[in-house]
Coordinates of C-alpha atoms and ligand atoms in Angstrom, one line a residue:
X214 CA -99.1 36.8 61.3
X215 CA -100.0 38.8 58.3
X216 CA -97.5 40.0 55.7
X217 CA -99.6 43.2 55.4
X218 CA -98.1 44.0 58.9
X219 CA -94.7 44.5 57.2
X220 CA -95.8 47.5 55.2
X221 CA -94.7 46.0 51.9
X222 CA -95.9 48.8 49.6
X223 CA -93.8 51.3 47.7
X224 CA -95.5 53.7 45.4
X225 CA -94.2 57.1 46.4
X226 CA -90.7 56.5 45.1
X227 CA -92.0 54.8 41.9
X228 CA -94.8 57.2 41.0
X229 CA -92.9 60.4 41.6
X230 CA -89.7 61.9 40.1
X231 CA -87.1 60.4 42.4
X232 CA -83.8 62.3 42.9
X233 CA -82.1 59.8 45.1
X234 CA -78.8 59.0 43.3
X235 CA -78.6 55.6 44.9
X236 CA -81.8 54.6 43.1
X237 CA -81.9 56.3 39.7
X238 CA -79.8 53.9 37.6
X239 CA -81.0 50.7 39.4
X240 CA -84.6 51.2 38.2
X241 CA -85.7 48.2 36.2
X242 CA -86.3 48.1 32.5
X243 CA -89.7 46.6 31.4
X244 CA -87.7 43.5 30.3
X245 CA -86.2 43.2 33.8
X246 CA -89.6 43.5 35.4
X247 CA -90.8 40.5 33.4
X248 CA -87.7 38.6 34.4
X249 CA -88.4 39.5 38.0
X250 CA -91.8 37.7 37.8
X251 CA -90.4 34.8 35.7
X252 CA -87.5 34.1 38.0
X253 CA -89.0 35.0 41.4
X254 CA -88.8 31.5 42.8
X255 CA -85.7 30.5 44.8
X256 CA -82.8 29.0 43.0
X257 CA -84.7 29.7 39.8
X258 CA -81.6 29.8 37.5
X259 CA -80.5 26.4 38.7
X260 CA -83.0 24.3 36.6
X261 CA -80.4 23.2 34.1
X262 CA -77.2 23.7 36.2
X263 CA -74.5 21.1 35.9
X264 CA -72.4 22.5 38.8
X265 CA -71.1 25.8 37.5
X266 CA -73.4 28.9 37.7
X267 CA -71.3 30.7 35.1
X268 CA -71.8 27.8 32.7
X269 CA -75.6 27.5 32.9
X270 CA -77.0 27.8 29.4
X271 CA -80.7 27.9 30.2
X272 CA -81.1 30.8 30.9
X273 CA -77.9 31.6 29.0
X274 CA -75.7 32.8 31.9
X275 CA -72.6 31.8 30.0
X276 CA -73.6 33.8 27.0
X277 CA -74.5 36.7 29.2
X278 CA -71.1 36.7 31.0
X279 CA -69.4 36.7 27.6
X280 CA -71.4 39.7 26.5
X281 CA -70.8 41.5 29.8
X282 CA -67.1 40.9 29.5
X283 CA -67.1 42.4 26.0
X284 CA -69.2 45.3 27.2
X285 CA -66.6 46.3 29.8
X286 CA -63.5 45.2 27.8
X287 CA -62.6 42.5 30.4
X288 CA -60.9 39.1 30.0
X289 CA -63.1 37.4 32.6
X290 CA -66.3 38.4 34.5
X291 CA -68.1 36.9 37.4
X292 CA -71.1 38.1 39.3
X293 CA -71.1 38.5 43.1
X294 CA -73.7 39.9 45.5
X295 CA -72.5 43.5 45.2
X296 CA -69.6 45.9 44.6
X297 CA -68.6 45.4 48.2
X298 CA -68.5 41.7 48.0
X299 CA -66.4 42.0 44.8
X300 CA -63.9 44.3 46.6
X301 CA -63.7 42.0 49.6
X302 CA -63.0 39.0 47.3
X303 CA -60.2 40.8 45.6
X304 CA -58.6 42.3 48.7
X305 CA -58.9 39.1 50.7
X306 CA -57.2 37.1 47.9
X307 CA -54.5 39.5 46.9
X308 CA -53.4 40.5 50.4
X309 CA -52.4 38.9 53.6
X310 CA -53.7 40.1 57.0
X311 CA -51.3 42.9 58.1
X312 CA -50.6 44.1 54.6
X313 CA -51.2 47.7 53.6
X314 CA -53.2 49.0 50.7
X315 CA -53.6 52.4 49.2
X316 CA -57.1 53.9 48.8
X317 CA -58.3 57.3 47.6
X318 CA -59.7 59.7 50.1
X319 CA -63.2 59.7 48.5
X320 CA -63.6 55.9 48.9
X321 CA -67.0 54.5 49.8
X322 CA -67.4 53.1 53.3
X323 CA -67.7 49.6 51.9
X324 CA -64.1 49.9 50.6
X325 CA -62.9 50.5 54.1
X326 CA -65.0 47.7 55.5
X327 CA -63.8 45.3 52.9
X328 CA -60.2 46.1 53.8
X329 CA -61.0 45.8 57.6
X330 CA -62.6 42.4 57.1
X331 CA -59.6 41.3 55.1
X332 CA -57.5 42.7 58.0
X333 CA -55.4 45.0 55.9
X334 CA -54.3 48.6 56.7
X335 CA -55.2 51.6 54.6
X336 CA -53.1 54.5 53.5
X337 CA -55.3 57.3 52.1
X338 CA -54.7 59.5 49.1
X339 CA -55.9 63.0 50.2
X340 CA -58.3 65.0 48.0
X341 CA -57.5 68.5 46.8
X342 CA -58.6 70.0 50.1
X343 CA -60.9 72.6 48.5
X344 CA -64.5 72.6 47.4
X345 CA -63.7 70.4 44.4
X346 CA -62.6 67.5 46.6
X347 CA -60.7 66.2 43.7
X348 CA -58.5 63.1 43.7
X349 CA -55.7 63.8 41.2
X350 CA -53.5 61.2 39.8
X351 CA -50.4 63.2 40.6
X352 CA -51.4 62.9 44.3
X353 CA -52.2 59.3 43.9
X354 CA -48.8 58.5 42.4
X355 CA -47.0 60.5 45.1
X356 CA -48.9 58.7 47.9
X357 CA -48.4 55.3 46.4
X358 CA -44.7 55.9 45.9
X359 CA -44.3 57.1 49.5
X360 CA -46.3 54.2 50.8
X361 CA -44.0 51.8 48.9
X362 CA -41.0 53.6 50.4
X363 CA -42.4 53.5 53.9
X364 CA -44.1 50.1 54.1
X365 CA -41.8 48.2 51.7
X366 CA -44.5 46.5 49.6
X367 CA -47.9 47.6 48.5
X368 CA -49.8 44.8 46.8
X369 CA -53.0 46.6 46.0
X370 CA -54.3 50.0 45.2
X371 CA -57.9 50.9 45.0
X372 CA -59.5 53.9 43.2
X373 CA -63.1 55.0 43.4
X374 CA -64.1 55.6 39.8
X375 CA -67.0 57.9 40.7
X376 CA -67.5 58.7 44.4
X377 CA -70.9 58.8 46.0
X378 CA -70.4 62.2 47.7
X379 CA -69.5 64.6 44.9
X380 CA -69.9 62.5 41.7
X381 CA -66.3 63.3 40.8
X382 CA -65.0 61.1 38.0
X383 CA -61.4 60.0 38.5
X384 CA -58.9 59.2 35.8
X385 CA -59.0 55.4 35.7
X386 CA -56.7 55.1 32.8
X387 CA -53.9 57.1 34.5
X388 CA -54.5 55.0 37.6
X389 CA -54.0 51.8 35.7
X390 CA -50.8 53.1 34.3
X391 CA -49.4 54.3 37.6
X392 CA -50.2 50.9 39.2
X393 CA -48.6 49.0 36.3
X394 CA -45.5 51.2 36.5
X395 CA -45.1 50.6 40.2
X396 CA -46.0 46.9 40.1
X397 CA -49.1 47.2 42.2
X398 CA -52.3 45.4 41.5
X399 CA -55.1 47.8 40.6
X400 CA -58.7 47.7 41.7
X401 CA -61.2 50.1 40.3
X402 CA -64.5 50.6 42.2
X403 CA -66.9 51.6 39.5
X404 CA -70.2 51.1 41.4
X405 CA -71.4 54.5 40.2
X406 CA -69.8 54.1 36.8
X407 CA -70.3 50.7 35.2
X408 CA -73.7 50.6 33.6
X409 CA -73.7 54.4 33.2
X410 CA -70.5 55.2 31.4
X411 CA -68.0 53.3 29.2
X412 CA -65.6 51.0 31.1
X413 CA -62.4 49.8 29.4
X414 CA -60.8 47.3 31.8
X415 CA -58.0 46.2 29.4
X416 CA -57.5 49.4 27.6
X417 CA -57.0 51.1 31.0
X418 CA -54.7 48.3 32.1
X419 CA -56.7 47.5 35.2
X420 CA -56.4 44.2 37.1
X421 CA -59.8 44.3 38.7
X422 CA -62.9 46.3 38.1
X423 CA -66.1 46.0 40.2
X424 CA -69.6 47.2 39.5
X425 CA -73.0 47.2 41.2
X426 CA -76.0 45.9 39.3
X427 CA -78.6 47.5 41.7
X428 CA -76.7 50.8 41.7
X429 CA -76.0 51.4 38.0
X430 CA -77.2 48.5 35.8
X431 CA -81.0 48.4 36.1
X432 CA -81.0 45.2 38.1
X433 CA -83.0 44.3 41.2
X434 CA -79.9 43.1 42.9
X435 CA -78.2 42.6 45.2
X436 CA -75.7 41.8 42.5
X437 CA -72.1 42.9 41.8
X438 CA -69.8 42.5 38.9
X439 CA -66.2 41.5 39.1
X440 CA -63.9 41.9 36.1
X441 CA -60.7 40.0 36.3
X442 CA -57.5 40.2 34.2
X443 CA -56.4 36.9 32.6
X444 CA -53.2 36.7 34.6
X445 CA -55.2 36.7 37.9
X446 CA -57.8 34.2 36.8
X447 CA -56.1 31.0 37.8
X448 CA -55.4 32.3 41.3
X449 CA -58.7 34.1 41.8
X450 CA -60.9 31.3 40.4
X451 CA -59.1 28.4 41.9
X452 CA -61.4 25.3 42.4
X453 CA -62.0 23.4 45.5
X454 CA -60.1 20.1 45.8
X455 CA -63.2 18.4 47.3
X456 CA -65.7 20.0 44.9
X457 CA -63.8 20.2 41.7
X458 CA -66.3 22.4 39.9
X459 CA -66.7 25.0 42.6
X460 CA -64.7 28.3 42.7
X461 CA -63.6 28.8 46.3
X462 CA -63.4 32.6 46.5
X463 CA -67.0 32.7 45.2
X464 CA -68.1 30.0 47.6
X465 CA -69.2 28.0 44.6
X466 CA -72.2 30.0 43.4
X467 CA -73.0 33.6 43.8
X468 CA -76.1 35.3 42.5
X469 CA -78.8 32.7 41.7
X470 CA -82.3 34.1 41.0
X471 CA -83.9 37.4 40.3
X472 CA -80.7 39.5 40.9
X473 CA -78.9 37.9 38.0
X474 CA -82.1 37.4 35.8
X475 CA -82.9 41.1 36.0
X476 CA -79.3 42.1 35.2
X477 CA -79.4 39.8 32.2
X478 CA -82.7 41.1 31.0
X479 CA -81.5 44.7 31.3
X480 CA -78.1 44.3 29.7
X481 CA -79.0 45.2 26.1
X482 CA -80.6 48.4 27.2
X483 CA -77.8 49.2 29.6
X484 CA -75.3 48.8 26.7
X485 CA -77.5 51.2 24.7
X486 CA -77.7 53.8 27.4
X487 CA -73.9 53.7 28.0
X488 CA -73.4 54.7 24.4
X489 CA -75.4 57.8 25.2
X490 CA -73.4 58.8 28.2
X491 CA -72.1 62.1 26.7
X492 CA -75.7 63.2 26.2
X493 CA -76.5 62.3 29.8
X494 CA -73.6 64.4 31.1
X495 CA -74.8 67.3 29.0
X496 CA -78.3 67.1 30.4
X497 CA -76.9 66.8 33.9
X498 CA -74.8 69.9 33.4
X499 CA -77.8 71.8 32.0
X500 CA -79.7 70.8 35.1
X501 CA -76.8 72.0 37.4
X502 CA -76.6 75.3 35.5
X503 CA -80.4 75.9 35.9
X504 CA -80.4 75.0 39.6
X505 CA -77.4 77.2 40.4
X506 CA -79.0 80.2 38.8
X507 CA -80.7 80.4 42.2
X508 CA -78.8 82.7 44.6
X509 CA -77.7 80.5 47.5
X510 CA -77.4 77.2 45.6
X511 CA -73.9 76.1 44.6
X512 CA -72.5 72.9 43.2
X513 CA -69.7 71.3 45.2
X514 CA -67.2 69.0 43.6
X515 CA -65.5 69.2 40.2
X516 CA -67.1 71.7 37.9
X517 CA -68.6 71.4 35.3
X518 CA -69.8 68.0 36.5
X519 CA -68.8 64.8 34.6
X520 CA -71.6 62.7 36.2
X521 CA -75.3 62.7 37.0
X522 CA -74.7 62.6 40.8
X523 CA -74.2 66.1 41.9
X524 CA -73.9 67.7 45.3
X525 CA -75.1 71.2 46.2
X526 CA -74.6 73.5 49.1
X527 CA -78.0 75.2 49.6
X528 CA -77.8 78.0 52.3
X529 CA -80.8 79.7 50.9
X530 CA -83.0 76.6 51.5
X531 CA -81.5 76.4 55.0
X532 CA -82.4 80.0 55.8
X533 CA -86.0 79.5 54.7
X534 CA -86.3 76.5 57.1
X535 CA -85.3 78.6 60.1
X536 CA -88.5 80.7 59.9
X537 CA -90.8 78.1 58.4
X538 CA -93.5 76.6 60.7
X539 CA -92.6 73.1 59.3
X540 CA -88.9 73.9 60.0
X541 CA -86.6 71.9 57.7
X542 CA -89.4 69.6 56.6
X543 CA -90.9 72.3 54.4
X544 CA -88.6 71.4 51.5
X545 CA -89.5 67.8 51.4
X546 CA -93.2 68.7 51.6
X547 CA -93.0 71.4 49.0
X548 CA -91.2 69.0 46.6
X549 CA -93.5 66.2 47.3
X550 CA -96.5 68.4 46.5
X551 CA -94.8 68.8 43.1
X552 CA -94.3 65.0 42.7
X553 CA -90.6 65.2 43.4
X554 CA -89.0 62.9 46.0
X555 CA -85.6 61.5 47.0
X556 CA -84.2 64.3 49.1
X557 CA -84.1 63.3 52.8
X558 CA -86.9 64.7 55.0
X559 CA -85.6 67.6 57.0
X560 CA -82.4 68.1 55.1
X561 CA -81.9 71.7 53.8
X562 CA -78.2 72.7 54.2
X563 CA -77.0 70.6 51.3
X564 CA -78.1 67.7 49.3
X565 CA -76.9 65.4 46.5
X566 CA -79.2 64.3 43.8
X567 CA -79.3 62.7 40.4
X568 CA -81.6 63.2 37.4
X569 CA -80.2 60.2 35.6
X570 CA -82.4 59.1 32.7
X571 CA -84.9 61.8 33.0
X572 CA -86.1 63.8 30.0
X573 CA -85.0 67.4 29.6
X574 CA -88.5 68.5 30.4
X575 CA -88.5 66.6 33.7
X576 CA -85.2 68.1 34.7
X577 CA -86.3 71.6 33.8
X578 CA -89.5 71.0 35.8
X579 CA -87.4 70.0 38.9
X580 CA -85.1 73.1 38.6
X581 CA -88.1 75.3 38.1
X582 CA -89.8 73.8 41.1
X583 CA -86.8 74.8 43.3
X584 CA -87.0 78.3 41.9
X585 CA -90.7 78.5 42.7
X586 CA -90.1 77.3 46.3
X587 CA -87.3 79.8 46.9
X588 CA -89.5 82.6 45.3
X589 CA -92.4 81.6 47.5
X590 CA -90.6 82.1 50.8
X591 CA -87.9 84.7 49.9
Ligands
PLP11 C1 -73.1 52.2 46.3 C2 -71.6 52.1 46.3 C3 -71.0 50.9 46.7 C4 -71.8 49.8 47.2 O1 -72.3 49.0 46.2 P1 -73.0 47.6 46.5 O2 -73.2 46.9 45.2 O3 -74.3 47.9 47.2 O4 -72.1 46.8 47.4 C5 -69.6 50.9 46.7 N1 -68.9 51.9 46.3 C6 -69.5 53.1 45.8 C7 -68.6 54.2 45.4 C8 -70.8 53.2 45.9 O5 -71.4 54.4 45.5

């Protein structure tokens, strides 16, 4: 057996401009790349552990969790293995099997699976039904009120802060208020938000907020963040009677190696970049403006965009593929020749992409490349 048989190389995505929204904000900082090497051994953060991962002080996991809590305006923070694990932990603890929760219509599949695994039913808040696919808080309130009337009790409501299909940003603050008014526990899924944009857990009156280190916080992952409001801490972080130091819902210890070490190493730069979110949105809008100058390319979702993840309908690219000898693969190949990757091979009817963290020049270069490709085959 040779490990070279496993094809463990990866240079295309690292050496080219990568548009894959999933990967843009999970790229490591130089500091995280060093931590990756330093903490690569198994259980590497456990050298000085006295039984509680969140209290380890070499490396300073306790100090890091305090800083992270401050960063997202939360009372208490724990790490998990991903946004999905955070969601499952919350749903499973707050609800009983057979309960019903309310979830927005743009929810990630992992929200559905977390609910299924916790054996709860889902009532969906429909989107605007047009090309904006917007989840409005009026509709959310209406759906939640009706659900309470129909079912009797709704213990938990989940809102996707930024959805992964359109990059629509929902009104987390209004959501927090609606849930508080109606006495429903609120859970904000900010996998595409936390680490990119400011999060105000307490100011927005949210009970739980989850984030994803490998999606949006420059960490190798898998690692998730779980922000908990004080009043839920005792219940959520209950200790085992047999193992008095261990928090049961977290199965004692969660992330314990490079996932958390890289998240820690990146945090200062993540804090910095979140302060520049407005600039990022502006650059993203400029990119959308430039790309949609092309006839036959249109942005889908709320316009102008409030996020770096954007979705486009691209009939002009699809038409070209119909007559091209390489069929739909021409687009991938033309882009790759220009050192641009991250759009699925063969896909031409639509795509979603992100230019998060790129310079203006790089974004212009990408938009110009699309223009060139369309010109070439028009
Ligand atoms: C990527 C994504 C997730 C999954 O995050 P993990 O940390 O990998 O579990 C959940 N929700 C949304 C909206 C996402 O975009």
